[in-house]
XYZ file of N, CA and C in Angstrom:
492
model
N -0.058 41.318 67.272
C -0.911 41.107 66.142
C -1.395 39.654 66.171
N -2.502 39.342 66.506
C -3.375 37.997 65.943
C -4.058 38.053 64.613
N -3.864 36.631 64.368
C -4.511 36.370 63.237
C -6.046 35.507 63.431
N -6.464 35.666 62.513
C -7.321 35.811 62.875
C -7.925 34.028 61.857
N -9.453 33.753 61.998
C -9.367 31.915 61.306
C -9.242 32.266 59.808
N -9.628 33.611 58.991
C -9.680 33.162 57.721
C -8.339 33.778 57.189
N -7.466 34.526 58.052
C -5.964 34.699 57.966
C -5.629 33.272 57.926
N -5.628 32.263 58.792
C -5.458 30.883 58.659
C -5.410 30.290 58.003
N -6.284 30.238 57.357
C -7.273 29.271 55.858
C -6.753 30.208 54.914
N -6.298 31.536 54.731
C -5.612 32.026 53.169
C -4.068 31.585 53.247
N -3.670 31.440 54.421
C -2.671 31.132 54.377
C -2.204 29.430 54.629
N -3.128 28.875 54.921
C -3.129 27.725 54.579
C -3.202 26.832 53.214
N -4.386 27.690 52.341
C -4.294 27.438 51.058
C -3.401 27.798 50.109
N -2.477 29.054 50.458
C -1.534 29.410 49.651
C -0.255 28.614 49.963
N -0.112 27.827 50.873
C 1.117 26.340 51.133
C 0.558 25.555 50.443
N -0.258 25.009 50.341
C -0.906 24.257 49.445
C -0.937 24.198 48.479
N -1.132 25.427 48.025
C -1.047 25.448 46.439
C 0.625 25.751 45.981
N 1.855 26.292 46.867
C 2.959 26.065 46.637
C 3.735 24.865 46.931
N 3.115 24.114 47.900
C 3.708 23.022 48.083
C 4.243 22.097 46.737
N 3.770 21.558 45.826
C 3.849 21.293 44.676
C 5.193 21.832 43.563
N 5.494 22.282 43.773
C 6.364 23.640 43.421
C 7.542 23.345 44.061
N 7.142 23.837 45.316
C 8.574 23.335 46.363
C 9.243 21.805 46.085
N 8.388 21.099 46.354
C 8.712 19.961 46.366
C 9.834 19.408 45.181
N 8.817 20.110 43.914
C 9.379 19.192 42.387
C 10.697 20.667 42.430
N 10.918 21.660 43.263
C 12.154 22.580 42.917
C 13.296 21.387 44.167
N 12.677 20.869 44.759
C 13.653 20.519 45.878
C 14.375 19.036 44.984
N 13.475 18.436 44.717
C 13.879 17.029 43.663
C 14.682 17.213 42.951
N 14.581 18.476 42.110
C 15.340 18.997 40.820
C 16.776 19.527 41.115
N 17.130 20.058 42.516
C 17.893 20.366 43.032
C 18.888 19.032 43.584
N 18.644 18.278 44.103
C 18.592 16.669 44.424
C 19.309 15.905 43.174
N 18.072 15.997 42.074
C 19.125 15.453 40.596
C 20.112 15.684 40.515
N 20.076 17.181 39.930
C 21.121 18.507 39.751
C 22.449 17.811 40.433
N 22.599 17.543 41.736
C 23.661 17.123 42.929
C 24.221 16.114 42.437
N 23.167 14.748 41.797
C 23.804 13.544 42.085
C 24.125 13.579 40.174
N 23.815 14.052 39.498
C 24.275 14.539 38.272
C 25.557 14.879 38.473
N 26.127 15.996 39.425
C 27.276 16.731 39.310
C 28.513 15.498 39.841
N 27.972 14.971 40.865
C 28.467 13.689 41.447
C 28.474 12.500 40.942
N 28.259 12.275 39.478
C 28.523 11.291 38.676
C 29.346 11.602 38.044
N 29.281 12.859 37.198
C 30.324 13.930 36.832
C 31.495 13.795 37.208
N 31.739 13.914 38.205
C 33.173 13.840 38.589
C 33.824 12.567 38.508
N 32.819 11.697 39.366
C 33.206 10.309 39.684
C 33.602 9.871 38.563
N 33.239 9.774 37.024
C 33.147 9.198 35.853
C 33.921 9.731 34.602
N 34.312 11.331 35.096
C 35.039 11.705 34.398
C 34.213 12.385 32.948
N 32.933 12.387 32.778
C 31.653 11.938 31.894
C 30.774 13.348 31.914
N 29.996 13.688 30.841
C 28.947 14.319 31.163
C 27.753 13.752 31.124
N 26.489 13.906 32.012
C 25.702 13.088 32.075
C 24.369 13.562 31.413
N 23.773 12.947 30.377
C 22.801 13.235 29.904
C 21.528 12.597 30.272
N 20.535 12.655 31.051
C 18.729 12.041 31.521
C 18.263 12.241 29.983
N 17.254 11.555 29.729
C 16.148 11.224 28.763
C 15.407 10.284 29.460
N 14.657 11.106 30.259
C 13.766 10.015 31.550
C 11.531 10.411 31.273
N 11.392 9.650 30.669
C 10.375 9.961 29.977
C 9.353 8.745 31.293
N 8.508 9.060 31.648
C 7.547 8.120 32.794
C 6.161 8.991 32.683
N 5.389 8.284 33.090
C 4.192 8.618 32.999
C 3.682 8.972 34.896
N 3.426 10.713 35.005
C 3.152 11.211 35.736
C 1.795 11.722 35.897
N 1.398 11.565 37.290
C 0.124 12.141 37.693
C -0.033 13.572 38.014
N -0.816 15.081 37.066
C -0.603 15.905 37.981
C -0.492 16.280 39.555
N -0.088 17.039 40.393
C -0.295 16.606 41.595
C -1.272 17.469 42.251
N -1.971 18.233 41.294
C -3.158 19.349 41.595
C -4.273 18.605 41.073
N -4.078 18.475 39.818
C -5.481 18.056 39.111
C -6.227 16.627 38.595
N -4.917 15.898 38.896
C -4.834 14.266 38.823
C -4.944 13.446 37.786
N -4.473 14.393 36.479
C -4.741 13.215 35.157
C -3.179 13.036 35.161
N -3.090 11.710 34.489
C -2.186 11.422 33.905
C -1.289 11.786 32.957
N -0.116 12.129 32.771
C 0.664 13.063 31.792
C 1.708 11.693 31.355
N 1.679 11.537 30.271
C 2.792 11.048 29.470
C 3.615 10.881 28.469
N 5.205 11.121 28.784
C 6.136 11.382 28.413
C 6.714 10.867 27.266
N 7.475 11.034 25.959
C 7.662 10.367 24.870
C 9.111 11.107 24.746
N 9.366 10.627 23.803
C 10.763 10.937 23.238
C 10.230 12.160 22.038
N 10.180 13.673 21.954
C 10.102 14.417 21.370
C 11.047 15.013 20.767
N 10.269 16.315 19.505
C 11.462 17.363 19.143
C 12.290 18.064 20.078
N 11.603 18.129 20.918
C 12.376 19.209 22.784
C 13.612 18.554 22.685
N 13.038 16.800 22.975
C 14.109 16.138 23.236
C 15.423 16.268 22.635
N 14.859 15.785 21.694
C 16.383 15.906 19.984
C 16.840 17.260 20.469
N 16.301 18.613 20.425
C 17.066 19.393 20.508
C 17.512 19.813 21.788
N 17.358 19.310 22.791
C 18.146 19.227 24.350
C 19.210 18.317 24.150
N 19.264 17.548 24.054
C 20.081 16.487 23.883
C 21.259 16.947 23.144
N 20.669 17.067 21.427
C 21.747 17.353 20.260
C 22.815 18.685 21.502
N 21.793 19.859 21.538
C 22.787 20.434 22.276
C 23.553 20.248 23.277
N 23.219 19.351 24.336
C 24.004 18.660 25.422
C 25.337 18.495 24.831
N 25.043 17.601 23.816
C 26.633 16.952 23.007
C 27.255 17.876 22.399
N 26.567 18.648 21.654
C 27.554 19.585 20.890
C 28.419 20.692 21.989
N 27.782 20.816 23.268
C 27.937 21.933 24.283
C 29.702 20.978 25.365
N 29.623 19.841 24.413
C 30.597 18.950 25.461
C 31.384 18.484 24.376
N 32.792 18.885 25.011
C 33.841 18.293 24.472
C 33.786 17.070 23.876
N 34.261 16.873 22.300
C 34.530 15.677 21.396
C 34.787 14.272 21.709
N 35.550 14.766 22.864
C 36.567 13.713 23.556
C 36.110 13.295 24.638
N 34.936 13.903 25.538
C 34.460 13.871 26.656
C 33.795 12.408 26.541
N 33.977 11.599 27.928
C 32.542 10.586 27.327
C 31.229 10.741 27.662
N 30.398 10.587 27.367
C 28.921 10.514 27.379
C 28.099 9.446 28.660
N 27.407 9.941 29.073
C 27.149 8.429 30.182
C 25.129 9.639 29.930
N 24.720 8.132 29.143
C 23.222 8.795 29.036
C 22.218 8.213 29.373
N 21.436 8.450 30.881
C 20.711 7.538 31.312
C 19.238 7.480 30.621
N 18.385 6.622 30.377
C 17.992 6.323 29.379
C 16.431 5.677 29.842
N 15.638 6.209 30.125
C 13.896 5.305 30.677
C 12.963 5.858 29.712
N 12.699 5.027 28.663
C 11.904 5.651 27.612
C 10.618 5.015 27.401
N 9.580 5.329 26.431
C 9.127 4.361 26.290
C 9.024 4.775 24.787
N 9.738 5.451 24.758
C 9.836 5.749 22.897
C 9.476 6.835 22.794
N 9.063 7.098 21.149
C 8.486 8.053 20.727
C 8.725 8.482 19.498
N 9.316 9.425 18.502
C 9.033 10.460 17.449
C 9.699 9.193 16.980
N 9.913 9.192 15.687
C 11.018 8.739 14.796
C 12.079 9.695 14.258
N 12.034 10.422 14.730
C 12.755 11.775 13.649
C 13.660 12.038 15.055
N 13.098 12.573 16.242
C 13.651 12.684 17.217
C 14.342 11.413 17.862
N 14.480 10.591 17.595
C 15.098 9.274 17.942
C 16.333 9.221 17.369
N 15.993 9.335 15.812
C 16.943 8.959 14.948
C 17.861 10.394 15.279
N 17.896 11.435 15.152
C 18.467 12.540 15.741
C 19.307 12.175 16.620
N 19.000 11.932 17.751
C 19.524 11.295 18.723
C 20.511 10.147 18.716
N 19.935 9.395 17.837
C 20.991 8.273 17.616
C 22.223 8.266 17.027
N 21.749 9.348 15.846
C 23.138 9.967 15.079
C 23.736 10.409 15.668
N 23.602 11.399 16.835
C 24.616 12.439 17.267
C 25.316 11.658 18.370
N 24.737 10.983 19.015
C 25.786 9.935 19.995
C 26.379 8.855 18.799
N 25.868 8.154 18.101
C 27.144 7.400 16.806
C 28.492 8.123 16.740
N 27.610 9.118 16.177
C 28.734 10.119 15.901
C 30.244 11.045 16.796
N 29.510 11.000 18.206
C 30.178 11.356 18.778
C 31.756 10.780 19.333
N 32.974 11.297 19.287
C 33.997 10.631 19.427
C 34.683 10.087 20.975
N 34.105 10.632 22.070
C 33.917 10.110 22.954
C 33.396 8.539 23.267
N 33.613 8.055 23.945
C 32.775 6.783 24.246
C 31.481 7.074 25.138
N 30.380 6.498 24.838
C 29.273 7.413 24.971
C 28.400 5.386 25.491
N 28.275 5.526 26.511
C 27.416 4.690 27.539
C 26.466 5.021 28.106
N 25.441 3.978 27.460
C 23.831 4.161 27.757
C 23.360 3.223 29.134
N 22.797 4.135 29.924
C 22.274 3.287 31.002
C 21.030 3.131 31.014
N 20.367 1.910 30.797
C 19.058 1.715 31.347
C 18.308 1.119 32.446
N 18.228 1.795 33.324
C 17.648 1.516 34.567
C 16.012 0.488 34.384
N 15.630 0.791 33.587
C 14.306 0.009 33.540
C 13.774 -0.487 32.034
N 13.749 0.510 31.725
C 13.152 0.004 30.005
C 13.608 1.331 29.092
N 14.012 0.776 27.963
C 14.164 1.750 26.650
C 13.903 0.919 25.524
N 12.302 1.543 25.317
C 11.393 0.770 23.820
C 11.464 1.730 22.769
N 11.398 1.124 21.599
C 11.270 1.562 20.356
C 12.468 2.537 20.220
N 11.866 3.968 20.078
C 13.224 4.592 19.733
C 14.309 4.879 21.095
N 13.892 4.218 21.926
C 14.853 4.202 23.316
C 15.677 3.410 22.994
N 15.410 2.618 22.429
C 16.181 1.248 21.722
C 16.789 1.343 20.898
N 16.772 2.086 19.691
C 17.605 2.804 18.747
C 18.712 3.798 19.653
N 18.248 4.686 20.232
C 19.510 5.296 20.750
C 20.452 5.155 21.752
N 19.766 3.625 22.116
C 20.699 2.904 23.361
C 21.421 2.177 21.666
N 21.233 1.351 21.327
C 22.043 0.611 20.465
C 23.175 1.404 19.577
N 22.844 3.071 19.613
C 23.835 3.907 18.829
C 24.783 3.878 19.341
N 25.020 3.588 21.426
C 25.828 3.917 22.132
C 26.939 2.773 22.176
N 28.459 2.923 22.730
C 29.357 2.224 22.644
C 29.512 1.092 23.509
N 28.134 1.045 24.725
C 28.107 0.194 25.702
C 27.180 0.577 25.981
N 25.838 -0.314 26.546
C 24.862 -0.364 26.955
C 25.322 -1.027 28.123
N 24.431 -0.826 29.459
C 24.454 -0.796 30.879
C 22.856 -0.928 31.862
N 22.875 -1.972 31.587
C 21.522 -2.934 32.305
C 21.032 -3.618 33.445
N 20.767 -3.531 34.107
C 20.254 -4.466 35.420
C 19.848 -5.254 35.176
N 19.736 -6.697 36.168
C 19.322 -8.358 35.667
C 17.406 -7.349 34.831
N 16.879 -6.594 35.491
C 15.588 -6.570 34.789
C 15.318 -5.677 33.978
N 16.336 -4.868 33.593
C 15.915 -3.856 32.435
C 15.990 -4.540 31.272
N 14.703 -3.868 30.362
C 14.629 -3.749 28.836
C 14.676 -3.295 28.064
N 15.054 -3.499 27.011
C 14.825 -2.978 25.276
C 13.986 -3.646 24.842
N 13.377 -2.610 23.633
C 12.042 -3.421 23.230
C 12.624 -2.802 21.658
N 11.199 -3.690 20.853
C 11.674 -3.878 19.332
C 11.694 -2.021 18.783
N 12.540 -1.774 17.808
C 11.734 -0.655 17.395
C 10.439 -0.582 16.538
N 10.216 -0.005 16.834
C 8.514 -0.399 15.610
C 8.049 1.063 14.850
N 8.344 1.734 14.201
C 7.566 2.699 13.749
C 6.389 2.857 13.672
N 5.774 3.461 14.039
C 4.199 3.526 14.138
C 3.339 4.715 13.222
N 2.270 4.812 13.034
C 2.203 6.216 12.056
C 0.757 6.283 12.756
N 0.225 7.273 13.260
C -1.476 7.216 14.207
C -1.672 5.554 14.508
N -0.737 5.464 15.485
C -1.012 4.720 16.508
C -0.847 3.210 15.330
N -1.172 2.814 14.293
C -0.804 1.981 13.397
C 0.577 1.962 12.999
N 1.159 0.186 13.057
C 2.425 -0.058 12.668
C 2.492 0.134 11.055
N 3.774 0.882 11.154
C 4.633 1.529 9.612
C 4.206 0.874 8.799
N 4.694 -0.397 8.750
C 5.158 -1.273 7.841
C 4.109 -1.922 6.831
N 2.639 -2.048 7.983
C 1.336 -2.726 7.209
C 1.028 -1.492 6.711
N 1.183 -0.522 6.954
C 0.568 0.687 6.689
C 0.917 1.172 4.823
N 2.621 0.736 5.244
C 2.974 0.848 3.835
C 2.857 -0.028 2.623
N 2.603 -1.671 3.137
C 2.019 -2.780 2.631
C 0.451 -2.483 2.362
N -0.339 -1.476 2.904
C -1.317 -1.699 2.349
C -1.994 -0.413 1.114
């Protein structure tokens, strides 16, 4: 059986259009690993809240990530799904987001009786910053940041908003 050139080209375009797919299943698989392998090492369950600003890889706009309701309720359940006593190790690249979902967040690691350590690899602003400060130890590189929290309400800060 030969194939023939536009056997070629359908099947060329259909890698193509799975490639994308593969790739971000192979990464996810990759996390997944070095997740399980902190896990052990640490004794810890490990919670991501890794919010970055991504390019589709089909269509090429920009997608970016915030601290949402998803979030709060991935998270809240993470903790409640893990032992009292367990500690927490929650890596942390934000650039903020909800207020409601922040504060959510912040409570339920306060709250939690474990010792619960926030890592920030690069930056955690606004409410990244609130729920790193809920934690029992924050964990920084000479260049990572926290930034102020600021409430914002359509893109305008809270505070003049309520002053005016």
């Amino acid at each position: 059986m030969s194939l023939s050139a536009s056997d070629l080209l359908w099947i060329f375009v259909i890698l193509t259009m799975l490639q994308p797919m593969l790739t971000r299943k192979i990464v996810e698989a990759k996390r997944l690993a070095m997740i399980s392998r902190i896990e052990k090492k640490r004794g810890s369950r490990v919670i991501l809240m890794v919010h970055r600003q991504e390019t589709m890889s089909l269509l090429g706009f920009p997608l970016m990530r915030y601290i949402d309701i998803q979030d709060s309720e991935d998270v809240l359940r993470a903790i409640r799904m893990t032992d009292a006593d367990m500690p927490l190790d929650i890596v942390l690249h934000t650039p903020g987001g909800l207020v409601l979902a922040a504060l959510q967040i912040a409570r339920a690691v306060e709250a939690h009786r474990g010792k619960v350590t926030v890592f920030v690899p690069h930056h955690a602003m606004s409410g990244g910053t609130l729920v790193a400060l809920a934690a029992d130890e924050i964990v920084m590189c000479d260049h990572s940041v926290l930034g102020p929290i600021d409430p914002q309400v359509n893109q305008y800060p809270a505070a003049s908003i309520l002053m005016a």
